[in-house]
mmCIF file of C-alpha atoms in Angstrom:
data_model
loop_
_atom_site.group_PDB
_atom_site.id
_atom_site.type_symbol
_atom_site.label_atom_id
_atom_site.label_comp_id
_atom_site.label_asym_id
_atom_site.label_seq_id
_atom_site.Cartn_x
_atom_site.Cartn_y
_atom_site.Cartn_z
ATOM 1 C CA GLY A 1 19.591 34.833 10.370
ATOM 2 C CA GLN A 2 16.363 36.323 9.174
ATOM 3 C CA GLN A 3 13.555 36.872 11.668
ATOM 4 C CA LEU A 4 9.983 35.982 10.851
ATOM 5 C CA ASN A 5 7.462 37.301 13.370
ATOM 6 C CA GLN A 6 4.561 34.901 13.642
ATOM 7 C CA SER A 7 1.445 35.625 15.676
ATOM 8 C CA PRO A 8 -0.344 34.685 17.736
ATOM 9 C CA GLN A 9 1.912 32.294 19.659
ATOM 10 C CA SER A 10 -1.056 30.190 20.711
ATOM 11 C CA MET A 11 -4.816 30.056 20.286
ATOM 12 C CA PHE A 12 -7.618 28.312 22.135
ATOM 13 C CA ILE A 13 -10.803 28.119 20.093
ATOM 14 C CA GLN A 14 -14.091 26.264 19.966
ATOM 15 C CA GLU A 15 -14.751 23.694 17.281
ATOM 16 C CA GLY A 16 -16.435 25.380 14.313
ATOM 17 C CA GLU A 17 -14.750 28.729 14.771
ATOM 18 C CA ASP A 18 -12.547 30.345 12.151
ATOM 19 C CA VAL A 19 -8.849 30.961 12.850
ATOM 20 C CA SER A 20 -6.391 33.477 11.485
ATOM 21 C CA MET A 21 -2.635 33.706 11.963
ATOM 22 C CA ASN A 22 0.028 35.750 10.234
ATOM 23 C CA CYS A 23 3.730 36.220 9.630
ATOM 24 C CA THR A 24 5.692 39.374 8.973
ATOM 25 C CA SER A 25 9.268 39.991 7.979
ATOM 26 C CA SER A 26 11.584 42.940 7.566
ATOM 27 C CA SER A 27 12.853 41.379 4.327
ATOM 28 C CA ILE A 28 11.186 40.736 0.997
ATOM 29 C CA PHE A 29 10.487 37.073 0.309
ATOM 30 C CA ASN A 30 9.821 35.448 -3.040
ATOM 31 C CA THR A 31 8.036 32.452 -1.551
ATOM 32 C CA TRP A 32 5.843 31.937 1.498
ATOM 33 C CA LEU A 33 5.055 28.482 2.827
ATOM 34 C CA TRP A 34 2.667 27.321 5.541
ATOM 35 C CA TYR A 35 3.213 24.070 7.452
ATOM 36 C CA LYS A 36 1.421 22.062 10.143
ATOM 37 C CA GLN A 37 3.373 19.995 12.631
ATOM 38 C CA ASP A 38 1.956 17.298 14.907
ATOM 39 C CA PRO A 39 3.872 16.391 18.096
ATOM 40 C CA GLY A 40 7.003 14.369 17.406
ATOM 41 C CA GLU A 41 6.558 14.548 13.629
ATOM 42 C CA GLY A 42 8.051 16.565 10.788
ATOM 43 C CA PRO A 43 6.166 19.578 9.409
ATOM 44 C CA VAL A 44 3.783 18.907 6.544
ATOM 45 C CA LEU A 45 3.390 21.462 3.776
ATOM 46 C CA LEU A 46 -0.123 22.949 3.608
ATOM 47 C CA ILE A 47 0.089 25.792 1.118
ATOM 48 C CA ALA A 48 2.838 27.373 -1.014
ATOM 49 C CA LEU A 49 2.593 30.955 -2.312
ATOM 50 C CA TYR A 50 4.780 32.351 -5.073
ATOM 51 C CA LYS A 51 3.365 35.729 -6.150
ATOM 52 C CA ALA A 52 2.607 38.944 -4.289
ATOM 53 C CA GLY A 53 -1.143 39.211 -3.745
ATOM 54 C CA GLU A 54 -1.691 35.513 -4.446
ATOM 55 C CA LEU A 55 -4.600 33.942 -2.559
ATOM 56 C CA THR A 56 -4.574 30.145 -2.434
ATOM 57 C CA SER A 57 -6.952 27.665 -0.841
ATOM 58 C CA ASN A 58 -6.521 24.061 0.239
ATOM 59 C CA GLY A 59 -9.839 22.774 1.565
ATOM 60 C CA ARG A 60 -10.730 24.810 4.641
ATOM 61 C CA LEU A 61 -7.370 26.560 4.556
ATOM 62 C CA THR A 62 -6.723 29.846 2.760
ATOM 63 C CA ALA A 63 -3.411 31.690 2.632
ATOM 64 C CA GLN A 64 -2.333 34.949 1.070
ATOM 65 C CA PHE A 65 1.013 36.355 -0.028
ATOM 66 C CA GLY A 66 1.083 40.003 1.057
ATOM 67 C CA ILE A 67 1.356 42.759 -1.532
ATOM 68 C CA THR A 68 4.512 44.122 0.085
ATOM 69 C CA ARG A 69 6.041 40.599 -0.038
ATOM 70 C CA LYS A 70 6.894 40.998 3.634
ATOM 71 C CA ASP A 71 3.903 39.229 5.106
ATOM 72 C CA SER A 72 1.478 36.351 4.742
ATOM 73 C CA PHE A 73 -1.580 35.073 6.568
ATOM 74 C CA LEU A 74 -3.281 31.717 6.978
ATOM 75 C CA ASN A 75 -6.984 31.272 7.685
ATOM 76 C CA ILE A 76 -8.660 28.052 8.789
ATOM 77 C CA SER A 77 -12.427 28.010 8.501
ATOM 78 C CA ALA A 78 -14.820 25.903 10.552
ATOM 79 C CA SER A 79 -12.086 24.380 12.721
ATOM 80 C CA ILE A 80 -12.261 20.722 13.762
ATOM 81 C CA PRO A 81 -10.368 18.830 16.500
ATOM 82 C CA SER A 82 -7.832 17.380 14.049
ATOM 83 C CA ASP A 83 -6.678 20.929 13.239
ATOM 84 C CA VAL A 84 -4.834 20.874 16.569
ATOM 85 C CA GLY A 85 -1.094 21.289 16.119
ATOM 86 C CA ILE A 86 1.581 23.876 15.524
ATOM 87 C CA TYR A 87 1.425 25.955 12.365
ATOM 88 C CA PHE A 88 4.613 27.440 10.934
ATOM 89 C CA CYS A 89 5.188 30.017 8.271
ATOM 90 C CA ALA A 90 8.366 29.906 6.225
ATOM 91 C CA GLY A 91 9.833 32.299 3.710
ATOM 92 C CA GLN A 92 12.441 32.072 1.011
ATOM 93 C CA LEU A 93 14.530 35.173 0.349
ATOM 94 C CA ASN A 94 14.680 36.469 -3.182
ATOM 95 C CA ASN A 95 17.560 34.889 -5.136
ATOM 96 C CA PHE A 96 18.704 32.875 -2.175
ATOM 97 C CA ASN A 97 18.184 29.213 -1.481
ATOM 98 C CA LYS A 98 17.541 29.259 2.247
ATOM 99 C CA PHE A 99 14.190 29.019 3.988
ATOM 100 C CA TYR A 100 13.481 30.838 7.251
ATOM 101 C CA PHE A 101 10.781 29.873 9.736
ATOM 102 C CA GLY A 102 8.487 31.652 12.152
ATOM 103 C CA SER A 103 8.313 30.475 15.764
ATOM 104 C CA GLY A 104 4.942 28.804 15.243
ATOM 105 C CA THR A 105 1.308 29.209 16.306
ATOM 106 C CA LYS A 106 0.022 26.490 18.603
ATOM 107 C CA LEU A 107 -3.648 25.809 17.897
ATOM 108 C CA ASN A 108 -5.940 24.149 20.407
ATOM 109 C CA VAL A 109 -9.513 23.264 19.413
ATOM 110 C CA LYS A 110 -12.157 22.387 22.003
ATOM 111 C CA PRO A 111 -14.729 19.896 20.778
ATOM 112 C CA ASP B 1 6.504 5.869 -1.943
ATOM 113 C CA GLY B 2 8.761 8.882 -2.407
ATOM 114 C CA GLY B 3 9.883 10.686 0.659
ATOM 115 C CA ILE B 4 12.530 11.550 3.189
ATOM 116 C CA THR B 5 13.651 8.993 5.757
ATOM 117 C CA GLN B 6 15.432 9.992 8.934
ATOM 118 C CA SER B 7 16.987 7.565 11.371
ATOM 119 C CA PRO B 8 17.102 6.891 14.179
ATOM 120 C CA LYS B 9 13.874 8.462 15.447
ATOM 121 C CA TYR B 10 15.211 8.549 19.005
ATOM 122 C CA LEU B 11 18.836 8.673 20.071
ATOM 123 C CA PHE B 12 20.509 8.960 23.442
ATOM 124 C CA ARG B 13 24.075 10.101 23.758
ATOM 125 C CA LYS B 14 26.515 10.522 26.570
ATOM 126 C CA GLU B 15 28.334 13.820 26.849
ATOM 127 C CA GLY B 16 31.526 13.873 24.818
ATOM 128 C CA GLN B 17 30.315 11.449 22.163
ATOM 129 C CA ASN B 18 29.789 12.221 18.497
ATOM 130 C CA VAL B 19 26.585 10.951 16.907
ATOM 131 C CA THR B 20 25.479 10.808 13.294
ATOM 132 C CA LEU B 21 21.891 11.269 12.146
ATOM 133 C CA SER B 22 20.928 9.746 8.829
ATOM 134 C CA CYS B 23 18.804 11.408 6.139
ATOM 135 C CA GLU B 24 17.933 9.708 2.870
ATOM 136 C CA GLN B 25 15.577 10.969 0.159
ATOM 137 C CA ASN B 26 14.260 9.302 -2.987
ATOM 138 C CA LEU B 27 12.594 12.417 -4.388
ATOM 139 C CA ASN B 28 15.530 13.152 -6.720
ATOM 140 C CA HIS B 29 15.891 16.557 -5.057
ATOM 141 C CA ASP B 30 19.144 18.440 -5.456
ATOM 142 C CA ALA B 31 18.929 20.522 -2.292
ATOM 143 C CA MET B 32 18.942 19.114 1.232
ATOM 144 C CA TYR B 33 18.807 20.841 4.609
ATOM 145 C CA TRP B 34 19.220 20.179 8.319
ATOM 146 C CA TYR B 35 17.199 22.152 10.850
ATOM 147 C CA ARG B 36 17.189 22.112 14.607
ATOM 148 C CA GLN B 37 13.960 22.622 16.573
ATOM 149 C CA ASP B 38 13.792 23.602 20.238
ATOM 150 C CA PRO B 39 10.565 24.015 22.214
ATOM 151 C CA GLY B 40 8.837 27.325 21.564
ATOM 152 C CA GLN B 41 11.184 28.244 18.759
ATOM 153 C CA GLY B 42 11.046 28.077 15.019
ATOM 154 C CA LEU B 43 13.294 25.863 12.970
ATOM 155 C CA ARG B 44 16.882 27.028 12.751
ATOM 156 C CA LEU B 45 19.095 26.123 9.817
ATOM 157 C CA ILE B 46 22.238 24.138 10.620
ATOM 158 C CA TYR B 47 23.644 23.217 7.199
ATOM 159 C CA TYR B 48 22.368 22.995 3.665
ATOM 160 C CA SER B 49 23.570 21.511 0.409
ATOM 161 C CA GLN B 50 22.525 22.629 -3.056
ATOM 162 C CA ILE B 51 24.365 19.890 -4.927
ATOM 163 C CA VAL B 52 26.466 16.790 -4.379
ATOM 164 C CA ASN B 53 29.904 17.431 -2.851
ATOM 165 C CA ASP B 54 28.949 20.957 -1.826
ATOM 166 C CA PHE B 55 27.405 22.332 1.359
ATOM 167 C CA GLN B 56 27.147 25.610 3.260
ATOM 168 C CA LYS B 57 26.842 26.582 6.893
ATOM 169 C CA GLY B 58 23.501 27.781 8.100
ATOM 170 C CA ASP B 59 22.841 30.027 11.079
ATOM 171 C CA ILE B 60 23.871 27.589 13.827
ATOM 172 C CA ALA B 61 26.556 25.360 12.281
ATOM 173 C CA GLU B 62 28.983 25.373 15.216
ATOM 174 C CA GLY B 63 29.426 21.895 16.674
ATOM 175 C CA TYR B 64 27.913 20.146 13.649
ATOM 176 C CA SER B 65 29.338 18.632 10.462
ATOM 177 C CA VAL B 66 27.808 17.209 7.296
ATOM 178 C CA SER B 67 28.770 15.459 4.082
ATOM 179 C CA ARG B 68 27.045 15.165 0.710
ATOM 180 C CA GLU B 69 28.732 12.333 -1.164
ATOM 181 C CA LYS B 70 25.529 11.114 -2.799
ATOM 182 C CA LYS B 71 22.501 13.036 -4.053
ATOM 183 C CA GLU B 72 20.108 11.050 -1.917
ATOM 184 C CA SER B 73 22.033 11.207 1.364
ATOM 185 C CA PHE B 74 22.909 14.074 3.720
ATOM 186 C CA PRO B 75 24.060 12.783 7.137
ATOM 187 C CA LEU B 76 24.515 15.162 10.069
ATOM 188 C CA THR B 77 27.131 14.587 12.761
ATOM 189 C CA VAL B 78 26.562 16.217 16.130
ATOM 190 C CA THR B 79 30.019 16.554 17.625
ATOM 191 C CA SER B 80 31.110 16.851 21.221
ATOM 192 C CA ALA B 81 31.790 20.533 20.511
ATOM 193 C CA GLN B 82 28.048 21.233 20.354
ATOM 194 C CA LYS B 83 27.280 22.740 23.758
ATOM 195 C CA ASN B 84 23.573 21.986 23.933
ATOM 196 C CA PRO B 85 22.791 19.170 21.511
ATOM 197 C CA THR B 86 19.507 17.943 23.009
ATOM 198 C CA ALA B 87 16.902 18.868 20.389
ATOM 199 C CA PHE B 88 14.635 17.639 17.618
ATOM 200 C CA TYR B 89 16.496 17.487 14.293
ATOM 201 C CA LEU B 90 14.695 17.752 10.982
ATOM 202 C CA CYS B 91 16.024 16.969 7.531
ATOM 203 C CA ALA B 92 14.394 18.476 4.459
ATOM 204 C CA SER B 93 14.833 18.591 0.710
ATOM 205 C CA SER B 94 13.645 20.659 -2.225
ATOM 206 C CA ALA B 95 13.842 20.546 -5.990
ATOM 207 C CA ARG B 96 15.764 23.167 -7.962
ATOM 208 C CA GLN B 97 15.085 24.792 -11.303
ATOM 209 C CA GLY B 98 17.416 27.260 -12.935
ATOM 210 C CA GLY B 99 19.676 27.311 -9.912
ATOM 211 C CA ILE B 100 16.943 28.398 -7.523
ATOM 212 C CA ASN B 101 14.960 26.170 -5.195
ATOM 213 C CA THR B 102 11.387 25.742 -6.347
ATOM 214 C CA GLY B 103 10.032 26.865 -3.011
ATOM 215 C CA GLU B 104 8.539 23.637 -1.724
ATOM 216 C CA LEU B 105 10.458 22.187 1.169
ATOM 217 C CA PHE B 106 9.614 18.645 2.262
ATOM 218 C CA PHE B 107 10.535 17.254 5.666
ATOM 219 C CA GLY B 108 11.403 13.920 7.175
ATOM 220 C CA GLU B 109 9.799 12.766 10.420
ATOM 221 C CA GLY B 110 12.635 13.996 12.591
ATOM 222 C CA SER B 111 15.187 12.567 15.007
ATOM 223 C CA ARG B 112 15.071 13.382 18.694
ATOM 224 C CA LEU B 113 18.510 13.495 20.291
ATOM 225 C CA THR B 114 18.863 13.470 24.055
ATOM 226 C CA VAL B 115 22.196 13.947 25.796
ATOM 227 C CA LEU B 116 22.392 12.172 29.130
#
């Protein structure tokens, strides 16, 4: 299957700090998705990106679809304790109907 | 409320037994998916179905089987042939337009299977 390289694997930050994580792929994707997963729960969709260069915000979250269509990043500004969880990127290959996932970024926020 | 319901949330199985995980959605989505999640790894695709009575193998289909007899239901059977079945299983669905998924994948709350 396709490999999505997501980094960093984990982050330990102080409340109020900004966070950035990214995903890269060797393939071109036509959609990038970002999810948050709490322990023992299903992932929840945060942001969906459909066009190269697209920059989309959802509250304190901002994500961008890379110009090359092979990467995407997610920023979280002014982190709070409830941001703790695992963040996943996912991509959909052009003209295919499967979604591929990164291995996740585990975020820890110290109050 | 619209959504995806997985059951059971927790399941224990003895080695050599088949088990079936349920997934029901009332979102009127055509496409449904099963993913497996292991600690420290991303989600891996087991099977997916684009339409009723049709499904395709994903990247790790060995030891699993599915059926899609109704649009809203996509049960997954973990057979005794699956060598390492202990994992967290996630069902998902997405809408389709023009034969292509719209790009938004929605998940159920997951089922944790433990083999004793």
